[in-house]
Amino acid sequence: MRVAIVAEVYLPKVDGVVMRTMNLIDCLLKRGDEVLVVCPEVPRRGESPVPLVEFPSFPFPDYPEYRIGLPDARLPKALQDFGPDVVHYLNPFAFGFRCHDVVRKAKLDLPSVFSFHTLYGEFVKQYPFLSPLSPVLWWLTKQYHNRADANLTVSTVMRDDLTDRGFERVHLWPPAVDSELFRPDRATAAMREHLSGGRPDGPLLLTVSRLAPEKNVEFLAEVLRQTPEARLAVVGDGPQRAELERRFEGTNANFVGYKRGEELAEAYASADAFVYASETETLGNVILEAMASGLSVVAPRAGGIPSMVEEGETGLLFNPGDTADAVAKLAAVLQDDDFRTEMGQKAFEAASGQSWENSADRVREYYQKAAEAHRNGDGALQLRGGLAQATIDSLVLAYRAMSWAQQGKEPAVQPSESRPN
């Protein structure tokens, strides 16, 4: 197959969506497929395993790691030259939706698959100046997703929730984890020493997260204060790091920055339990990685998390925002070694059978079904979307104005140097 992926975010950004994208691409290439990625241009891109078509971009207000791309007339030409069997709009929003509009305006008749990975309508509530946009973003997201020949999302909870919200043709992109990389025998004394700040003998908790408001890491500060016997290693980085380090002052928290590959696998396996705070996850890849590493999980009963964590078997779920409940669930895990060990073993068994290869093969099946439905006229009805297009265009203009105001100048737009082959 020839697959064009329109990626809202791409390398070198580090997050669950990019990780899922790269694993999908790797599996497609192993199946002999050809892949082209369309994405915003960023500084210091580095290597990509597939050809790119990049477009100028500017940083999102308060979150410079996320850049909003500005697609132009080169996109239809690039797609025509590539001749995809399907276009996969992966986690589309400000860039992906506008790419879809550019393709429609050029009257390219291409089968499309949209995949939903981020609760945009929910995590904007963590940003005070964006919170009023929540209902608008839910409406906008549904308008665009319902133009796709197939929609994918990454947990059964989110599939059912989107269907209840009026999203159409929604299917499951199965969760997956690299169980060759993430496994219990990766634990090392040196990593535990590092994570614990030189105090490896006490209970060691781990959280892995991008440090941004929507991840809710600050919630763990009070939880840790009420769990003084434990230490918490915070793996990750992001725009909120300095603020979070101030909030955790006086606690047994150790911020260790990003970790990748084998070093990240060692971090998971060297801890005693995994604790998580985000309430806006469609899935939470880090939870699957922790489970594959043999860790019991303590996390909120929110988003797609309950589809992975079986209460009392592979972990414990607390009520969102309930500090006392989170502290009690952590105490139950930390104070009973046998219970914690048994849950960790069950978590390992539950996660280890979910491979990226099987997950990607399911996505390929949806690609083929979407292309067939499109040919037969059984896919999405291509209705006029003037209001949705005007809304996303207005949002991009507003974001650019806010970025301009924050920087005190016109936001830097990464110049586009690469051209489609």
XYZ file of C-alpha atoms in Angstrom:
421
model
C 0.000 0.000 0.000
C 0.939 3.639 -0.402
C 0.037 5.538 2.746
C 0.226 9.305 3.245
C 0.262 10.278 6.932
C -0.687 13.854 7.814
C 0.935 14.180 11.243
C -0.067 16.968 13.612
C 3.187 16.358 15.499
C 6.279 14.466 14.403
C 9.910 13.997 15.256
C 11.817 15.250 17.199
C 8.888 15.771 19.599
C 8.648 13.147 22.333
C 5.147 12.040 23.304
C 2.807 9.069 23.047
C 1.325 10.129 19.709
C 4.723 10.447 18.034
C 5.789 7.107 19.518
C 2.643 5.453 18.119
C 3.246 7.140 14.743
C 6.817 5.874 14.536
C 5.843 2.321 15.480
C 3.100 2.366 12.849
C 5.527 3.589 10.193
C 8.084 0.953 11.161
C 5.514 -1.828 10.852
C 4.168 -0.522 7.533
C 7.673 -0.422 6.081
C 8.280 -4.005 7.231
C 5.115 -5.022 5.343
C 6.554 -3.475 2.174
C 4.287 -0.402 2.190
C 5.404 3.039 1.022
C 4.864 5.929 3.423
C 4.969 9.700 3.004
C 4.625 12.008 6.029
C 3.148 15.508 5.817
C 3.967 17.623 8.881
C 4.810 21.079 10.245
C 8.427 22.066 9.820
C 10.467 22.371 13.007
C 14.021 23.406 13.856
C 16.579 20.580 14.171
C 14.393 17.864 12.694
C 16.941 15.072 12.595
C 16.445 11.811 10.737
C 13.115 10.511 9.453
C 12.707 6.925 8.196
C 10.393 8.107 5.394
C 10.208 11.102 3.032
C 8.659 14.287 4.400
C 6.633 17.145 3.000
C 7.055 19.988 5.483
C 5.226 23.281 5.800
C 6.101 26.546 7.579
C 5.012 26.633 11.204
C 4.880 28.797 14.321
C 4.916 27.846 18.040
C 1.665 27.370 19.912
C 1.148 29.964 22.691
C 2.648 28.776 26.023
C 3.660 25.486 24.420
C 6.533 26.012 21.953
C 7.138 22.251 21.536
C 3.880 22.119 19.568
C 4.099 24.002 16.297
C 1.118 24.837 14.101
C 1.799 24.171 10.453
C 0.512 26.307 7.599
C -0.294 24.044 4.621
C -0.326 25.541 1.149
C -0.832 24.574 -2.495
C 2.200 22.284 -2.475
C 0.171 19.715 -0.543
C -2.198 18.633 -3.368
C 0.743 18.418 -5.772
C 2.715 16.254 -3.323
C -0.222 13.902 -2.829
C -0.906 13.659 -6.548
C 2.761 12.798 -7.174
C 2.774 10.179 -4.390
C -0.586 8.632 -5.361
C -1.660 7.287 -1.948
C -4.171 4.490 -1.525
C -5.287 6.240 1.661
C -4.538 9.443 3.588
C -4.276 8.983 7.354
C -4.878 12.222 9.282
C -3.173 11.269 12.536
C -4.390 13.219 15.579
C -5.539 16.125 13.371
C -6.295 19.585 14.668
C -4.996 23.012 13.621
C -2.673 21.561 10.971
C -4.491 18.365 10.023
C -7.926 19.947 9.614
C -6.513 22.676 7.404
C -4.635 20.089 5.330
C -7.960 18.335 4.814
C -9.487 21.614 3.656
C -6.635 22.225 1.200
C -7.086 18.727 -0.243
C -10.854 19.213 -0.573
C -10.433 22.603 -2.222
C -8.110 21.012 -4.796
C -10.871 18.443 -5.489
C -8.611 15.482 -4.770
C -10.788 12.435 -4.243
C -8.745 10.367 -1.794
C -9.890 7.826 0.813
C -9.266 9.152 4.307
C -8.828 7.753 7.801
C -8.796 10.034 10.837
C -7.436 8.865 14.200
C -8.364 10.446 17.521
C -5.612 10.521 20.155
C -6.018 13.764 22.104
C -8.992 15.107 24.048
C -8.500 18.624 22.700
C -11.888 19.687 24.049
C -10.881 18.591 27.549
C -7.238 19.495 27.927
C -7.831 23.117 26.885
C -9.629 23.410 30.225
C -6.165 23.320 31.838
C -5.297 26.617 30.120
C -7.435 29.446 31.576
C -7.387 31.627 28.455
C -8.430 28.648 26.268
C -10.980 26.969 28.572
C -14.057 28.629 26.985
C -13.167 26.933 23.702
C -13.956 23.435 25.016
C -17.457 23.023 23.481
C -16.288 24.648 20.245
C -13.398 22.194 19.937
C -15.622 19.183 20.548
C -18.030 20.400 17.844
C -15.199 21.194 15.446
C -13.469 17.861 15.968
C -16.666 15.945 15.318
C -17.371 17.950 12.151
C -14.025 17.021 10.631
C -13.858 13.418 11.849
C -17.269 12.707 10.366
C -15.866 13.534 6.914
C -13.519 10.525 7.143
C -14.207 7.155 5.563
C -13.123 5.605 8.870
C -12.238 6.882 12.324
C -9.856 5.192 14.735
C -9.189 5.666 18.420
C -6.975 3.810 20.839
C -9.197 2.438 23.607
C -12.622 0.847 23.877
C -13.650 3.514 26.394
C -12.865 6.292 23.913
C -14.499 4.418 21.021
C -17.744 4.211 22.978
C -17.489 7.807 24.213
C -16.921 9.197 20.715
C -19.831 7.176 19.341
C -22.073 8.559 22.101
C -20.940 12.078 21.123
C -22.057 11.547 17.524
C -18.774 10.564 15.884
C -19.374 8.110 13.032
C -17.579 5.003 11.742
C -15.405 4.725 14.889
C -13.133 1.672 15.248
C -10.437 0.535 17.669
C -6.751 1.004 16.915
C -5.580 -1.665 19.375
C -3.216 -0.644 22.168
C 0.315 -2.000 21.949
C 3.645 -1.980 23.728
C 7.170 -3.105 22.907
C 7.446 -5.981 25.368
C 10.952 -6.787 24.144
C 12.082 -3.381 25.391
C 9.823 -2.890 28.409
C 10.098 -5.872 30.742
C 10.774 -6.545 34.447
C 14.338 -7.814 34.044
C 15.532 -4.373 32.921
C 15.876 -3.243 36.562
C 19.333 -2.052 37.653
C 20.710 -0.884 40.983
C 22.376 2.082 39.286
C 19.103 3.318 37.791
C 17.282 2.948 41.108
C 20.066 4.941 42.781
C 19.653 7.656 40.153
C 15.859 7.789 40.288
C 15.774 7.914 44.086
C 18.331 10.666 44.365
C 20.759 8.374 46.146
C 18.217 6.829 48.552
C 17.278 3.525 46.923
C 16.171 1.601 50.005
C 12.738 3.174 50.546
C 9.599 2.788 48.409
C 10.153 4.281 44.951
C 7.278 5.565 42.826
C 7.644 6.513 39.169
C 5.653 8.774 36.877
C 6.464 9.357 33.199
C 4.842 12.355 31.575
C 5.215 15.401 29.425
C 5.362 18.269 31.912
C 2.455 20.382 30.706
C -0.777 21.531 32.400
C -3.041 18.986 30.692
C -1.017 16.144 32.243
C -2.030 17.224 35.773
C 1.338 16.278 37.314
C 0.897 18.960 39.998
C -1.845 16.809 41.535
C 0.861 14.398 42.697
C 2.589 17.043 44.865
C -0.001 16.872 47.641
C -0.337 13.110 47.202
C 3.410 12.790 47.802
C 3.273 15.078 50.831
C 0.734 12.703 52.340
C 2.874 9.673 51.441
C 6.135 10.715 53.159
C 7.601 7.214 53.238
C 7.888 7.150 49.421
C 10.066 8.904 46.893
C 8.807 9.909 43.434
C 10.923 9.963 40.287
C 9.455 12.268 37.631
C 10.608 11.262 34.148
C 9.858 13.796 31.436
C 10.178 17.437 30.532
C 8.097 20.226 29.097
C 6.979 23.829 29.473
C 5.748 23.374 33.057
C 8.909 21.860 34.523
C 10.177 24.913 36.421
C 6.741 25.567 37.915
C 6.342 21.927 38.917
C 9.741 21.815 40.581
C 8.622 24.767 42.720
C 5.330 23.034 43.581
C 7.145 19.877 44.666
C 9.631 21.722 46.898
C 9.832 20.041 50.282
C 8.707 16.652 48.963
C 10.681 13.536 48.085
C 10.432 14.206 44.351
C 13.310 13.913 41.911
C 12.936 15.412 38.398
C 15.252 13.469 36.073
C 14.223 14.758 32.612
C 13.528 12.789 29.453
C 14.651 9.195 29.132
C 14.405 7.094 25.998
C 14.916 3.550 24.825
C 16.754 1.173 27.148
C 17.318 3.905 29.729
C 13.562 4.488 29.965
C 12.945 0.742 30.198
C 15.432 0.548 33.071
C 13.630 3.413 34.819
C 10.277 1.621 34.734
C 11.666 -1.708 35.889
C 13.724 -0.167 38.707
C 10.724 1.413 40.473
C 8.233 -0.232 42.852
C 4.983 1.147 41.425
C 3.746 3.543 38.758
C 1.556 6.531 39.620
C -0.169 8.744 37.071
C -2.353 11.838 37.287
C -3.566 12.765 33.785
C -7.344 12.756 33.382
C -7.396 13.477 29.644
C -5.720 10.378 28.176
C -7.367 8.554 25.305
C -5.149 5.624 26.254
C -1.924 6.428 28.141
C 0.960 4.564 26.490
C 3.107 5.065 29.572
C 0.673 2.944 31.584
C 1.088 0.033 29.181
C 4.875 0.460 29.318
C 4.746 0.391 33.136
C 2.546 -2.708 33.105
C 4.863 -4.493 30.664
C 7.697 -3.647 33.078
C 5.905 -5.469 35.876
C 4.661 -2.439 37.807
C 1.287 -2.161 39.485
C -0.448 1.066 38.458
C -2.242 3.735 40.485
C -4.072 6.156 38.187
C -7.322 8.148 37.853
C -10.537 6.531 36.711
C -10.724 8.820 33.674
C -10.346 8.874 29.879
C -9.154 5.619 28.349
C -7.232 4.454 31.439
C -9.984 2.132 32.800
C -9.836 0.162 29.554
C -6.287 -0.916 30.451
C -6.197 -1.129 34.242
C -8.323 -3.827 35.835
C -9.233 -2.645 39.320
C -7.574 -4.735 42.014
C -5.903 -6.998 39.451
C -3.370 -4.960 37.471
C -3.674 -1.731 39.446
C -5.901 0.582 41.444
C -7.974 3.498 40.139
C -8.779 6.590 42.190
C -11.537 9.131 41.715
C -10.298 12.031 39.566
C -9.159 14.976 41.659
C -9.605 13.071 44.955
C -6.301 13.388 46.824
C -7.437 11.285 49.780
C -8.510 8.451 47.501
C -5.203 8.562 45.601
C -3.238 8.489 48.880
C -5.283 5.520 50.118
C -4.749 3.582 46.874
C -1.005 4.233 47.009
C -0.890 3.099 50.630
C -2.636 -0.150 49.685
C 0.029 -0.803 47.058
C 3.090 0.260 49.035
C 2.225 -1.318 52.390
C 1.496 -4.826 51.109
C 4.475 -6.297 49.277
C 2.657 -9.492 48.268
C -0.331 -7.565 46.879
C 1.960 -5.230 44.932
C 4.004 -8.106 43.530
C 0.918 -10.052 42.489
C -0.590 -7.022 40.729
C 2.716 -6.331 38.982
C 2.839 -9.890 37.669
C -0.733 -9.689 36.396
C 0.011 -6.308 34.802
C 3.005 -7.827 33.011
C 0.909 -10.723 31.716
C -1.878 -8.410 30.533
C 0.431 -6.055 28.631
C 3.029 -8.381 27.174
C 0.757 -9.904 24.520
C -0.166 -6.592 22.865
C 2.340 -6.144 20.022
C 2.851 -3.244 17.659
C 2.822 -5.630 14.701
C -0.695 -6.871 15.467
C -1.850 -3.315 16.117
C -0.452 -2.047 12.804
C -1.977 -4.968 10.902
C -5.387 -3.956 12.241
C -4.800 -0.382 11.043
C -3.858 -1.688 7.584
C -7.164 -3.562 7.513
C -9.006 -0.312 8.233
C -7.018 1.414 5.485
C -8.165 -1.235 3.011
C -11.780 -1.112 4.192
C -11.825 2.699 4.049
C -10.442 2.674 0.497
C -13.034 0.097 -0.560
C -15.885 2.011 1.101
C -14.713 5.197 -0.618
C -14.661 3.514 -4.032
C -18.121 2.064 -3.475
C -19.592 5.312 -2.206
C -20.164 3.821 1.261
C -17.781 6.144 3.107
C -18.331 9.633 4.437
C -20.621 12.035 2.624
C -18.481 14.961 1.503
C -20.726 17.743 2.722
C -19.885 21.408 2.557
C -18.077 22.506 5.691
C -17.869 26.271 5.434
C -18.518 26.998 9.112
C -16.045 24.378 10.327
C -13.387 25.642 7.922
C -13.982 29.260 8.961
C -13.743 28.231 12.616
C -10.406 26.437 12.284
C -9.002 29.272 10.153
C -10.071 31.770 12.827
C -8.511 29.673 15.596
C -5.190 29.491 13.760
C -5.217 33.275 13.277
C -6.011 33.746 16.964
C -3.252 31.357 18.067
C -0.769 33.178 15.857
C -1.814 36.531 17.301
C -1.422 35.180 20.867
C 1.992 33.769 20.012
C 2.915 37.140 18.538
C 1.745 38.958 21.684
C 3.689 36.630 23.988
C 6.895 37.071 22.037
C 6.387 40.772 21.522
C 6.920 40.282 17.820
C 5.678 38.276 14.857
C 6.089 34.608 15.875
C 8.929 32.875 14.120
C 7.643 30.850 11.189
C 10.031 28.059 10.365
C 10.889 28.572 6.671
C 10.133 25.648 4.426
C 13.268 24.430 2.680
C 12.323 20.849 1.792
C 10.182 20.087 -1.204
C 8.286 16.930 -2.131
C 10.167 14.569 -4.383
